[in-house]
N, CA and C atoms as an extended XYZ file, in Angstrom:
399
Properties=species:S:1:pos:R:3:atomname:S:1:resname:S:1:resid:I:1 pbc="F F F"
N         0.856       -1.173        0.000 N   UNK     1
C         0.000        0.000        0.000 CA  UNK     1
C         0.899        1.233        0.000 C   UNK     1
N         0.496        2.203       -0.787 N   UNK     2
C         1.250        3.806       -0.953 CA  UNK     2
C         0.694        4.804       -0.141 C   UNK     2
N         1.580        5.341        0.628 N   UNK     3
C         1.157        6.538        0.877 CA  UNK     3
C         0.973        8.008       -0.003 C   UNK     3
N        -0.323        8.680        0.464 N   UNK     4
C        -0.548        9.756       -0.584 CA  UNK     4
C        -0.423       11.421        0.062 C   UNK     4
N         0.362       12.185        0.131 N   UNK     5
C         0.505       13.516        0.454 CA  UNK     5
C        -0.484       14.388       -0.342 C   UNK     5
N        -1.252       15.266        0.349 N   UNK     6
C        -1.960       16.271       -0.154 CA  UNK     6
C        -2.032       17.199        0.592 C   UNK     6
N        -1.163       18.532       -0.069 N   UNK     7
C        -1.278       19.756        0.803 CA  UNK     7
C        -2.002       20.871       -0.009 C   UNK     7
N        -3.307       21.052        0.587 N   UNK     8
C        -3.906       21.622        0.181 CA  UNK     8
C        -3.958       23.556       -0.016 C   UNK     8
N        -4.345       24.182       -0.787 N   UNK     9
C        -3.888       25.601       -0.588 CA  UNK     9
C        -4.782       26.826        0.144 C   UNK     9
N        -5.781       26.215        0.267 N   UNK    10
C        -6.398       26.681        1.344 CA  UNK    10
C        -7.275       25.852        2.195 C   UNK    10
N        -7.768       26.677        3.422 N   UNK    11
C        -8.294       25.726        4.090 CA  UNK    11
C        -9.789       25.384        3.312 C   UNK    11
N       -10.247       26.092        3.028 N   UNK    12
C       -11.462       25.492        1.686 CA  UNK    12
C       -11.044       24.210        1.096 C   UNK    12
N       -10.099       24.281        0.137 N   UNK    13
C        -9.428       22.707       -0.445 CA  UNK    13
C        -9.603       21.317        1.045 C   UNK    13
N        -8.694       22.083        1.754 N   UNK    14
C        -8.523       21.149        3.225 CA  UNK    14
C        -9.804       20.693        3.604 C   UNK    14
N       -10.772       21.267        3.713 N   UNK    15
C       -12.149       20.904        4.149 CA  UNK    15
C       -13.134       20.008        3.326 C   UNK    15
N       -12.675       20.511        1.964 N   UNK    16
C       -13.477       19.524        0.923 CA  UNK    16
C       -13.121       18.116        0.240 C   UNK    16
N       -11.344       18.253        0.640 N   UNK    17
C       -10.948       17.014        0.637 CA  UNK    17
C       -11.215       16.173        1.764 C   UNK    17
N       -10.957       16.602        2.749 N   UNK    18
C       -11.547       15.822        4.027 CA  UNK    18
C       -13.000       15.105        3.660 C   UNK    18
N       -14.186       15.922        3.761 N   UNK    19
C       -15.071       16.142        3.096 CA  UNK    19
C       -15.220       14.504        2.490 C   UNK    19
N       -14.303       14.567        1.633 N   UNK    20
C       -14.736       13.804        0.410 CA  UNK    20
C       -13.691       12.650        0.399 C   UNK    20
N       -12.778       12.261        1.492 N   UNK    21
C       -12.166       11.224        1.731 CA  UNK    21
C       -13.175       10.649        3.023 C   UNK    21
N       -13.711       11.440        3.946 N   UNK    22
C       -15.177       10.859        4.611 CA  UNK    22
C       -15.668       10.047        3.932 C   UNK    22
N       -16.374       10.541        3.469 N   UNK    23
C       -17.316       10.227        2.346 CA  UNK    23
C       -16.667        8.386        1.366 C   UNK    23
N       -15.879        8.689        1.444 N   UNK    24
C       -15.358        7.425        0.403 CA  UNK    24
C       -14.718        6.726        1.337 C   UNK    24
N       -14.939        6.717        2.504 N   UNK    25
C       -14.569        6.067        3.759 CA  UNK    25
C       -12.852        5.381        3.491 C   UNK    25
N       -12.367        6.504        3.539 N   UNK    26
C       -11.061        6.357        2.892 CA  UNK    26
C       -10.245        6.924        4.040 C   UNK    26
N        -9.225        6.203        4.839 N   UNK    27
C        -8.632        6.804        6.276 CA  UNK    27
C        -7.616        7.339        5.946 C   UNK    27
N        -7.728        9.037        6.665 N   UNK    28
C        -6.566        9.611        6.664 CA  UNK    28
C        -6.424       10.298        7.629 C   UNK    28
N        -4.919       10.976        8.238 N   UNK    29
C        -4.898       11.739        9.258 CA  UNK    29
C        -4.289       13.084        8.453 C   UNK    29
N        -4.551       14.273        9.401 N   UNK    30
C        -4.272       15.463        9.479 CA  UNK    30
C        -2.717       16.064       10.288 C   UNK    30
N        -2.383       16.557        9.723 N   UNK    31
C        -0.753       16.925       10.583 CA  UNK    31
C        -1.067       18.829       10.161 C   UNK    31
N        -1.504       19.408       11.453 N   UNK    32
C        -0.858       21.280       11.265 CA  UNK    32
C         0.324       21.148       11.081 C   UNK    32
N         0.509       22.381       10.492 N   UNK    33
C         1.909       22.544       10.144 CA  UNK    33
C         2.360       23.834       11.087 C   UNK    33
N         3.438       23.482       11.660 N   UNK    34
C         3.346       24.936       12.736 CA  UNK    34
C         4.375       26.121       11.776 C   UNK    34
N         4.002       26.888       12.564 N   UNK    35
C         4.697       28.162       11.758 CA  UNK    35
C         5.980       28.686       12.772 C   UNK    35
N         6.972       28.288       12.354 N   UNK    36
C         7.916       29.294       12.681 CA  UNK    36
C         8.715       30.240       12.387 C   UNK    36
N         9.294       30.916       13.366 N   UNK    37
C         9.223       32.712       13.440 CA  UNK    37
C        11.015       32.437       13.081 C   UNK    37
N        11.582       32.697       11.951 N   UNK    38
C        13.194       33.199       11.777 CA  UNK    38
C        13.174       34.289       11.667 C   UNK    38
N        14.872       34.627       11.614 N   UNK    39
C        15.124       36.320       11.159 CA  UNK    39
C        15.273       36.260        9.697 C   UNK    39
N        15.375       37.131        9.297 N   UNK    40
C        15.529       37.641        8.328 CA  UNK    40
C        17.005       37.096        7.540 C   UNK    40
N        18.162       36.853        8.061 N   UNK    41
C        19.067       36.529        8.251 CA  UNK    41
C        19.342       35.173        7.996 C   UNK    41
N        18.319       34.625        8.761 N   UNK    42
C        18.495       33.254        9.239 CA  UNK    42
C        17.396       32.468        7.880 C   UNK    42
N        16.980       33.105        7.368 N   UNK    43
C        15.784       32.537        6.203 CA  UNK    43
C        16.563       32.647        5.114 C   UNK    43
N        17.358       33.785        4.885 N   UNK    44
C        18.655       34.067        3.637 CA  UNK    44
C        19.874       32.971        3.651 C   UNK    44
N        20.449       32.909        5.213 N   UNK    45
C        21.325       31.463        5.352 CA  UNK    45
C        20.386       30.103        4.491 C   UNK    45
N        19.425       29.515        4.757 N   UNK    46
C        19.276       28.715        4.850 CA  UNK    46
C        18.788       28.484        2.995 C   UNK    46
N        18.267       29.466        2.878 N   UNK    47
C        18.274       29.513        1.265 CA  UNK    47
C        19.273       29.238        0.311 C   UNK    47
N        20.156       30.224        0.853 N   UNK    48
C        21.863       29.826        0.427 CA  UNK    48
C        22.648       28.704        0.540 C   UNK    48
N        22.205       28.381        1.912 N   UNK    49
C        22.470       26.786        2.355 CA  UNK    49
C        21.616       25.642        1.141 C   UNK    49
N        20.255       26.428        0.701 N   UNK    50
C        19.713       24.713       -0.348 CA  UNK    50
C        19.919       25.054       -1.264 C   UNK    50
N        20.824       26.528       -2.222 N   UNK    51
C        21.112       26.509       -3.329 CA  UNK    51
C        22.138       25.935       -3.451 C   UNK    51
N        23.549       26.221       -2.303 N   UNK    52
C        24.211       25.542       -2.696 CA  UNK    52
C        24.051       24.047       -2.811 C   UNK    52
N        23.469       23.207       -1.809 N   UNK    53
C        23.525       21.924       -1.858 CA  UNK    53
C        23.415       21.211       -2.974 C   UNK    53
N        21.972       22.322       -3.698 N   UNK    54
C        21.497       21.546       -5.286 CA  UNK    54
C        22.755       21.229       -6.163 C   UNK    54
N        23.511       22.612       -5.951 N   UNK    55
C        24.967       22.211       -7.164 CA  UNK    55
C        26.061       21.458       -6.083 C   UNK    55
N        25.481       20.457       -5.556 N   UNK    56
C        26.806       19.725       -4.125 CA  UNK    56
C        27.789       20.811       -4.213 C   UNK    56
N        27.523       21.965       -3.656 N   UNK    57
C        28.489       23.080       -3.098 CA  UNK    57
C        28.293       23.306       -1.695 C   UNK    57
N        28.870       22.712       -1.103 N   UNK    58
C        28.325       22.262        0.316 CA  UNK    58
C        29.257       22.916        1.047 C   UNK    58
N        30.546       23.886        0.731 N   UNK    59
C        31.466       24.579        1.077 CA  UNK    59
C        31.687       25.332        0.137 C   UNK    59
N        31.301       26.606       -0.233 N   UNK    60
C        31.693       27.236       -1.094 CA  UNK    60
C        33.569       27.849       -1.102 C   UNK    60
N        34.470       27.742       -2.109 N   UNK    61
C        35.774       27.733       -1.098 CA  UNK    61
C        36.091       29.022       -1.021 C   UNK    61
N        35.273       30.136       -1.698 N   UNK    62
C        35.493       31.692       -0.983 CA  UNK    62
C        34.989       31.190        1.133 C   UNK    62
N        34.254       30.275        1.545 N   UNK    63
C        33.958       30.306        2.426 CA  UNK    63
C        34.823       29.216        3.203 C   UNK    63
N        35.440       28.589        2.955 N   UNK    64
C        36.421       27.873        3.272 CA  UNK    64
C        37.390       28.603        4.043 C   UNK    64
N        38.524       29.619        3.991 N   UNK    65
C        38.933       30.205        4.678 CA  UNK    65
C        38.525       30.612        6.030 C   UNK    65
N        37.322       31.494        6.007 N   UNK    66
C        36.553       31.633        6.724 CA  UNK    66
C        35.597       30.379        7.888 C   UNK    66
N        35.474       29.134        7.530 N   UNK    67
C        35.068       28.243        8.199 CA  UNK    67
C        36.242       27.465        8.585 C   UNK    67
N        37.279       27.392        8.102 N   UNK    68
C        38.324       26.281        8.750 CA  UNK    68
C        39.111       27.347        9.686 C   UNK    68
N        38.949       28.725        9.546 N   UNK    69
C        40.157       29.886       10.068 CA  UNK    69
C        41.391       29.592        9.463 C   UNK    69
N        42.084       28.968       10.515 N   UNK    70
C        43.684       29.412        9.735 CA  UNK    70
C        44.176       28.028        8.547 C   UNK    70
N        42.729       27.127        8.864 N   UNK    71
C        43.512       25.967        8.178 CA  UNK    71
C        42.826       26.116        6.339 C   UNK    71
N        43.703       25.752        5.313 N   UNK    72
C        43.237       25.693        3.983 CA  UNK    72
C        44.086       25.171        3.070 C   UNK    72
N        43.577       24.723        2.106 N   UNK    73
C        44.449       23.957        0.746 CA  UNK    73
C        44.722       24.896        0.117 C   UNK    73
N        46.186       24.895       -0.205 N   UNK    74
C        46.996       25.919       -1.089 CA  UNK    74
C        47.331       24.823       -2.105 C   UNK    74
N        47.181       25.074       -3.227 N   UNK    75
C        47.475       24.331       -4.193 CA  UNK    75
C        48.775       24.957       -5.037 C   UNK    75
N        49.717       24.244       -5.339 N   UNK    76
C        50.948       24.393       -5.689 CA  UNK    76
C        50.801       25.341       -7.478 C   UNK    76
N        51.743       25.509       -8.200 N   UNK    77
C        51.331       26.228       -9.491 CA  UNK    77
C        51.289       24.802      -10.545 C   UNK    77
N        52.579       24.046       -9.659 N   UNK    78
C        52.018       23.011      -10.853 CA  UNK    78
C        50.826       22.131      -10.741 C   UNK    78
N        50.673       21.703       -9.450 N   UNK    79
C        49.583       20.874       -9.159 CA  UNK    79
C        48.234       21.787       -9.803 C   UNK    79
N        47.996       23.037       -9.962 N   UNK    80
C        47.101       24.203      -10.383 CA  UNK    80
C        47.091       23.745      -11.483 C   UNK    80
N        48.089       24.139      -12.459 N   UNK    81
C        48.179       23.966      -13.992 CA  UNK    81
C        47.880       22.162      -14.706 C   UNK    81
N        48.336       21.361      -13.804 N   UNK    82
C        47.844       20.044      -14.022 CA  UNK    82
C        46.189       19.995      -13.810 C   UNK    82
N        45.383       20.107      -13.121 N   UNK    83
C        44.275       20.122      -12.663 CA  UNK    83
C        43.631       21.189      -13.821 C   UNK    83
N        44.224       21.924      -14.360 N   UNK    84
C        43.428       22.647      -14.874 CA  UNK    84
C        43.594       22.147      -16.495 C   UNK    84
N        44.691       21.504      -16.626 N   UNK    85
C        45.320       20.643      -18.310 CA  UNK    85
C        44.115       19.872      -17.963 C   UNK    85
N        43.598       19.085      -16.987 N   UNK    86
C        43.079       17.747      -16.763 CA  UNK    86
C        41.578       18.169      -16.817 C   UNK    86
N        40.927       19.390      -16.495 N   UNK    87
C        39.530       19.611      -16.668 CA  UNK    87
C        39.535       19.922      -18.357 C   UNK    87
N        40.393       20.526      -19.135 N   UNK    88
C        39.977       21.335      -20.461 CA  UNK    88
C        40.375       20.135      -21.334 C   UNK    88
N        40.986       18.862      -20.583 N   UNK    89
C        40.989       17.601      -21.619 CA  UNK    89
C        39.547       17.004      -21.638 C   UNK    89
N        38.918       17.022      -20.625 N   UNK    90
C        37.746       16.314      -20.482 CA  UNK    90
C        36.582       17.149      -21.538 C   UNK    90
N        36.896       18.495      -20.747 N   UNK    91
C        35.593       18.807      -21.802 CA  UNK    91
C        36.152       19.041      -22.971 C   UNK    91
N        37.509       18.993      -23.715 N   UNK    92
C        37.136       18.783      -24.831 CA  UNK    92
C        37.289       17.614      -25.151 C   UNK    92
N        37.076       16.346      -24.995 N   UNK    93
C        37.370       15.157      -25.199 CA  UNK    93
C        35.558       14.876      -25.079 C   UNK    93
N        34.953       15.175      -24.500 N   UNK    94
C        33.737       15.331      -24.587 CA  UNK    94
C        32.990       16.200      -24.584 C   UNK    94
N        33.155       17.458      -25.092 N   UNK    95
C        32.281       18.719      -25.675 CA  UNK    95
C        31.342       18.989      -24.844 C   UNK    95
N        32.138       18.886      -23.773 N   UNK    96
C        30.701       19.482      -22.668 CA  UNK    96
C        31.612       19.745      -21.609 C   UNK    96
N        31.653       20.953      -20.413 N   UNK    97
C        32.046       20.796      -19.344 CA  UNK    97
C        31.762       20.204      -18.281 C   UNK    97
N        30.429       19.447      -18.134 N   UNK    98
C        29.824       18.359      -16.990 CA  UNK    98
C        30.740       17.433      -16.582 C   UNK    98
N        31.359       16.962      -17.051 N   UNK    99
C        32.489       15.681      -16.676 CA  UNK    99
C        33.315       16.705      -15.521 C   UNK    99
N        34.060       17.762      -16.020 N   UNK   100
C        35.146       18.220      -15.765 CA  UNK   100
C        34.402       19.247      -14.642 C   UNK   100
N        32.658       19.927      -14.757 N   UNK   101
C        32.415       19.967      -13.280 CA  UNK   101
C        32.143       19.483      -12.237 C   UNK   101
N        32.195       18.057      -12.609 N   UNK   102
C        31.788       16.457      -11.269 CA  UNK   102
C        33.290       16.608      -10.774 C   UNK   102
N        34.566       16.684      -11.816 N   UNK   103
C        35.663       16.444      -11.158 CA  UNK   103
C        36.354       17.490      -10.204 C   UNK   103
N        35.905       18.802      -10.656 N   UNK   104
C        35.863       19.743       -9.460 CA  UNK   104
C        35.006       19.491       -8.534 C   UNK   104
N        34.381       19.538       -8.546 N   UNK   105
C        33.094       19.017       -7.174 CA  UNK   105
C        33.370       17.935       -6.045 C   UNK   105
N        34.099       16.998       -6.831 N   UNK   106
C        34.890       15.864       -5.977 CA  UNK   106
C        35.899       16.161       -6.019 C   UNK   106
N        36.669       17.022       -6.246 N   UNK   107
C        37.528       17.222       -5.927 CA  UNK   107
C        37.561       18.408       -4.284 C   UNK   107
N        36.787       19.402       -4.566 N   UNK   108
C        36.233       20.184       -3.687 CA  UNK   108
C        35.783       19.449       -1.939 C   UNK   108
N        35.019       18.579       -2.424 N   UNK   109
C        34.277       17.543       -0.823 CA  UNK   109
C        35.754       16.973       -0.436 C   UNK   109
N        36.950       16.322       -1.194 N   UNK   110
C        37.740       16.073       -0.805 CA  UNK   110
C        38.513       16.712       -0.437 C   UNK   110
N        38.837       18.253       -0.454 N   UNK   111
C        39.471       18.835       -0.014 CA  UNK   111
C        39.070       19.713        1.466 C   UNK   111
N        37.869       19.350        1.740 N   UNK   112
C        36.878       19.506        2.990 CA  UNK   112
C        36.868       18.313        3.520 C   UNK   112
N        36.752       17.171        2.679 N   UNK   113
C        37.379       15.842        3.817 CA  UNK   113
C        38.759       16.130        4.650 C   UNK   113
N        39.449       16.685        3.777 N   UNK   114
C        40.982       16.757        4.315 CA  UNK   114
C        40.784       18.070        5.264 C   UNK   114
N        40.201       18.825        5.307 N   UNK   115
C        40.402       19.756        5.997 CA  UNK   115
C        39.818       19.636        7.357 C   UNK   115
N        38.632       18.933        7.474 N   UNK   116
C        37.837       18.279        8.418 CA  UNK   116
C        38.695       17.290        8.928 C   UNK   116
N        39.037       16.464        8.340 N   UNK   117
C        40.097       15.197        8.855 CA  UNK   117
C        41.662       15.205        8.511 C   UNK   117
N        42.258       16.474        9.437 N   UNK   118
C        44.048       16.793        8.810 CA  UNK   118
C        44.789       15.660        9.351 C   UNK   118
N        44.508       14.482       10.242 N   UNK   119
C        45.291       13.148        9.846 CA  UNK   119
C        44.790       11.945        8.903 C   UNK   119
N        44.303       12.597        8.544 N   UNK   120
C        43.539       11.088        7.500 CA  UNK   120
C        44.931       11.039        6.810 C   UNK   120
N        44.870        9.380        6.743 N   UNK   121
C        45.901        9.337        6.242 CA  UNK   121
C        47.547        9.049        6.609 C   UNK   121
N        47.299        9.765        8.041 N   UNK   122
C        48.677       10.028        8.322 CA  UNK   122
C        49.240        8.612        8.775 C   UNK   122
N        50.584        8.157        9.271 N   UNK   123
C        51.155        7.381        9.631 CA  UNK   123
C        50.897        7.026       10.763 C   UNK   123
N        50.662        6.211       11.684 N   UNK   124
C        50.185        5.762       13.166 CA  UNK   124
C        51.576        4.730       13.195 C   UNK   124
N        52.341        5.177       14.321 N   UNK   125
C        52.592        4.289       15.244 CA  UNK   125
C        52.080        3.532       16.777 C   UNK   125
N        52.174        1.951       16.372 N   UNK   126
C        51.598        1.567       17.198 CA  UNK   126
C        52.306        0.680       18.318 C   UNK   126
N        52.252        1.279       19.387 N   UNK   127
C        53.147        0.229       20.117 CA  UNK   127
C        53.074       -1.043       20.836 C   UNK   127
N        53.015       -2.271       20.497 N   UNK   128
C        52.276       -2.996       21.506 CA  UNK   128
C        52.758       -3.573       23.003 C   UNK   128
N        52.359       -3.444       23.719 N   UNK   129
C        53.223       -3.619       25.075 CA  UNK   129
C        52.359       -5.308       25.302 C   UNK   129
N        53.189       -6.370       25.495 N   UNK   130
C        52.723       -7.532       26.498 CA  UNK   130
C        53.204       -7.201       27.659 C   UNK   130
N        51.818       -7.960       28.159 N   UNK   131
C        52.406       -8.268       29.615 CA  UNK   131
C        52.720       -9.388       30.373 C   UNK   131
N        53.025       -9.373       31.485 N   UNK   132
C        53.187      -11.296       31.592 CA  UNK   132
C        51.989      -11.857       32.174 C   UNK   132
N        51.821      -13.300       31.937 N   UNK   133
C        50.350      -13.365       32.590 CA  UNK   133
C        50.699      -14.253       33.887 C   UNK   133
């Protein structure tokens, strides 16, 4: 069995669907929707917050600085110029830049993995101590 969402646009609609799922003895429940009070501020964040997500820009890296503080990926001139040989092969190797903006994009979350996690990766020494039994 499926569940069916209907949000109606006024309470007129709301009443006549009710109404008429009565009627067809058809069971459903009601959920208000509560209203809450943001700032002004806080309604603009969060907008910004689901535009970026749509394009997985989930760190924009003008904002990167600013969210890690002192920590950030400096990318070298050659490692720059490679990365950038390596996007303008793709799209022209396939006449589109989509390939070559997935590979920035993952490239981007990974560089927020690393910044989020600055030992990933790193070397662990481990010492094991026995004891006697």
């Amino acid at each position: 069995m499926e569940t069916i969402t209907i949000i109606p646009n006024s309470k007129r609609q709301s009443k006549i669907i009710k109404a008429l799922l009565e009627e067809m003895k058809v069971r459903f429940t009601t959920v208000e929707e509560k209203k809450v009070k943001i700032s002004k501020a806080a309604k603009e964040s969060i907008i910004e917050g689901l535009k970026a997500a749509e394009n997985d820009d989930f760190l924009p890296k003008k904002k990167q600085k600013n969210y890690f503080m002192t920590q950030y990926i400096k990318w070298t001139k050659p490692a720059t110029r490679r990365k950038i040989e390596i996007l303008k092969y793709w799209t022209k190797h396939n006449g589109s830049p989509t390939y070559s903006a997935k590979i920035e994009r993952e490239s981007d979350k990974t560089e927020i993995l690393i910044l989020e996690n600055p030992f990933i990766g790193a070397e662990l020494k481990i010492l094991m101590v026995l004891g006697a039994l």
